[in-house]
Coordinates of N, CA and C in Angstrom, one line a residue:
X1 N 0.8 -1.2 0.0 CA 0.0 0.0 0.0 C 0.9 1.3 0.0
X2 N 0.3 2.2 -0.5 CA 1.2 3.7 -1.1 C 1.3 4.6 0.1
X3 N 0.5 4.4 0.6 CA 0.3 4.7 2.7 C 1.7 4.3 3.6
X4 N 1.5 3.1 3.2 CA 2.4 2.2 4.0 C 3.8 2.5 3.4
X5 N 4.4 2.9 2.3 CA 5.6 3.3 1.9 C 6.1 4.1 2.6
X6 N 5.0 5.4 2.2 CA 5.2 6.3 2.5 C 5.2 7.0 4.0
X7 N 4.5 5.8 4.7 CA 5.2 6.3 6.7 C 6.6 5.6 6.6
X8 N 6.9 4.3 5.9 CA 8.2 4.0 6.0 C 8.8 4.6 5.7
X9 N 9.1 5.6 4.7 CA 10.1 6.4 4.4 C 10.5 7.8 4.8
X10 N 9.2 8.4 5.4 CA 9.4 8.9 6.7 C 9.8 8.4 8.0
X11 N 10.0 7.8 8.8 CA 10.1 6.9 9.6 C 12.0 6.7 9.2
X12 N 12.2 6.4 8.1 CA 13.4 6.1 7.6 C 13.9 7.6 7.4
X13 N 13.3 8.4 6.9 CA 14.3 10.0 7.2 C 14.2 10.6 8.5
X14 N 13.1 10.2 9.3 CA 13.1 10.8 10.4 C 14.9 10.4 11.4
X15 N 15.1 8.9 11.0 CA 16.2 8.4 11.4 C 17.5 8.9 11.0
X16 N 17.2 8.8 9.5 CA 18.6 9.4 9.5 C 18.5 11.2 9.4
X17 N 17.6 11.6 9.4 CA 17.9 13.2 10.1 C 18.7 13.1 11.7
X18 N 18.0 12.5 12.6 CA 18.8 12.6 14.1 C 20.5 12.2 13.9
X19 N 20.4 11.3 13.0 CA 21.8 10.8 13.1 C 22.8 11.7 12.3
X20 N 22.1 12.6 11.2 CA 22.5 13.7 10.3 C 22.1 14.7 10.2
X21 N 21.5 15.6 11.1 CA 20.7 17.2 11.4 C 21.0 17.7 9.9
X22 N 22.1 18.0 9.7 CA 22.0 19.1 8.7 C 22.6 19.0 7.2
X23 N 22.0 17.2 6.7 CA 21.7 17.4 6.2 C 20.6 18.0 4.8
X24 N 19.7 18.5 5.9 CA 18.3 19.5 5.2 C 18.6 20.6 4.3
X25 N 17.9 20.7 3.6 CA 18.5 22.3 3.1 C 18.1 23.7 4.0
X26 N 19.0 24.3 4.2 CA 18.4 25.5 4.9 C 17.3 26.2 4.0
X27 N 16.9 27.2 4.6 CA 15.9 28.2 4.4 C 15.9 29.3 4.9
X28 N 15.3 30.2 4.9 CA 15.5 31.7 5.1 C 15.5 31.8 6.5
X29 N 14.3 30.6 7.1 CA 14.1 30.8 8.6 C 15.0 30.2 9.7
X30 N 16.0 30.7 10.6 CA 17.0 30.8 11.3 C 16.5 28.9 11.7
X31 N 17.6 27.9 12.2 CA 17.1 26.6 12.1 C 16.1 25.6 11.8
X32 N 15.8 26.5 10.7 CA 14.8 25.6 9.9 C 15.3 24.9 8.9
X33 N 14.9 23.1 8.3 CA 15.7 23.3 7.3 C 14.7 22.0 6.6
X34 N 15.1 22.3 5.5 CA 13.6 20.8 4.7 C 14.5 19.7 4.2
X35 N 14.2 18.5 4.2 CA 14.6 17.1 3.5 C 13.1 16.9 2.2
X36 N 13.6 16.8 1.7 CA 12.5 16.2 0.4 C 12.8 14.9 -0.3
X37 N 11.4 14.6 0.4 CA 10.9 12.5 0.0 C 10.0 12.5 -1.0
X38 N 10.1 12.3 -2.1 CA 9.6 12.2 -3.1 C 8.8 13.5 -3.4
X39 N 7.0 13.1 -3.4 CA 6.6 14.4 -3.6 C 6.5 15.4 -2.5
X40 N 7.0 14.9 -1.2 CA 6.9 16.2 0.1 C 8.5 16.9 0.3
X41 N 8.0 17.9 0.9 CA 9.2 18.4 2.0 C 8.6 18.4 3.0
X42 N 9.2 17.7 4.1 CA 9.6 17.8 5.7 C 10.2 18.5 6.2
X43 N 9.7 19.8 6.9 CA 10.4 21.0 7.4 C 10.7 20.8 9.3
X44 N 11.9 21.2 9.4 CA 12.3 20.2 10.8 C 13.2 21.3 11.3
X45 N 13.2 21.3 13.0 CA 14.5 22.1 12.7 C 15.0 20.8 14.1
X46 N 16.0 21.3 14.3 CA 17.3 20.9 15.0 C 17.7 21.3 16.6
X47 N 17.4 20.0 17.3 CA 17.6 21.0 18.9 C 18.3 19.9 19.4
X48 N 19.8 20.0 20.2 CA 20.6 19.6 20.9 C 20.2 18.1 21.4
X49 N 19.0 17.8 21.7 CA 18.2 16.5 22.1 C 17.5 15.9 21.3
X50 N 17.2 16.3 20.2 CA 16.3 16.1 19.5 C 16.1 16.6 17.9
X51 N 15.5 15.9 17.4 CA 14.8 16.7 16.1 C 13.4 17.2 16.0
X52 N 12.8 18.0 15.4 CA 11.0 18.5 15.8 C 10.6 18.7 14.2
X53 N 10.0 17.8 14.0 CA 9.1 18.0 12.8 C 7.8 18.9 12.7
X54 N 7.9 20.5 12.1 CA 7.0 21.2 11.9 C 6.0 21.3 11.3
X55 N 6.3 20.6 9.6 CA 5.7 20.5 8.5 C 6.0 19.4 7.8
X56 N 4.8 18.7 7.2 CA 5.1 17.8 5.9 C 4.4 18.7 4.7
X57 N 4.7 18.8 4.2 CA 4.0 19.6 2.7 C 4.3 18.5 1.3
X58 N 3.2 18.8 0.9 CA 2.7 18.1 -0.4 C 3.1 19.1 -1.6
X59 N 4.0 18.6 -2.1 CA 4.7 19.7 -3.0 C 3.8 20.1 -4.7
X60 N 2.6 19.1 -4.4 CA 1.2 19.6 -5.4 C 0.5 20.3 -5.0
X61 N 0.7 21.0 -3.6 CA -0.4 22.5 -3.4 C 0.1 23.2 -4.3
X62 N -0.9 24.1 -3.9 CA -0.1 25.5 -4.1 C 0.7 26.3 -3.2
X63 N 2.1 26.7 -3.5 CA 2.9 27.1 -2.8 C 2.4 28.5 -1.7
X64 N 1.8 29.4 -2.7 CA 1.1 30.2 -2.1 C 0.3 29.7 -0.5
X65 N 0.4 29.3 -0.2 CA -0.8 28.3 1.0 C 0.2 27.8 1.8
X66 N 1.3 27.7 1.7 CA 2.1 26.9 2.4 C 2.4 28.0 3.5
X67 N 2.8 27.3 5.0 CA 2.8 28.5 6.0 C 4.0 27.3 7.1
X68 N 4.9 28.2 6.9 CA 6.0 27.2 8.1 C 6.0 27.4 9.6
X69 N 5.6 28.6 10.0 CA 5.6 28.8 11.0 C 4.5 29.4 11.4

């Protein structure tokens, strides 16, 4: 199922984000930074303990609509 991939492969970048923070691309917003899985970007930032997932976005909205913070 297309469901089922797709929490695994989140699930699988969630992993290797903690083990690799900054890999993401930065962004304009001070430690914010996105990883892009297929059609989303996962907007995450980076904290000494942890990683915090803000946003998943569906990169077929419209950009216009998109709000990070």
């Amino acid at each position: 199922m297309f469901s089922e991939k797709l929490e695994r492969l989140f699930n699988e970048t969630a992993i290797l984000l903690s083990e690799f923070p900054e890999i993401g691309i930065k962004t304009d917003y001070p430690d914010i930074r996105i990883k892009v899985i297929k059609n989303y970007k996962l907007f995450y930032q980076n904290f000494p303990d942890k990683i915090q997932i803000i946003r998943v976005w569906d990169n077929r909205q419209n950009p216009d609509n998109l709000e990070i913070v």
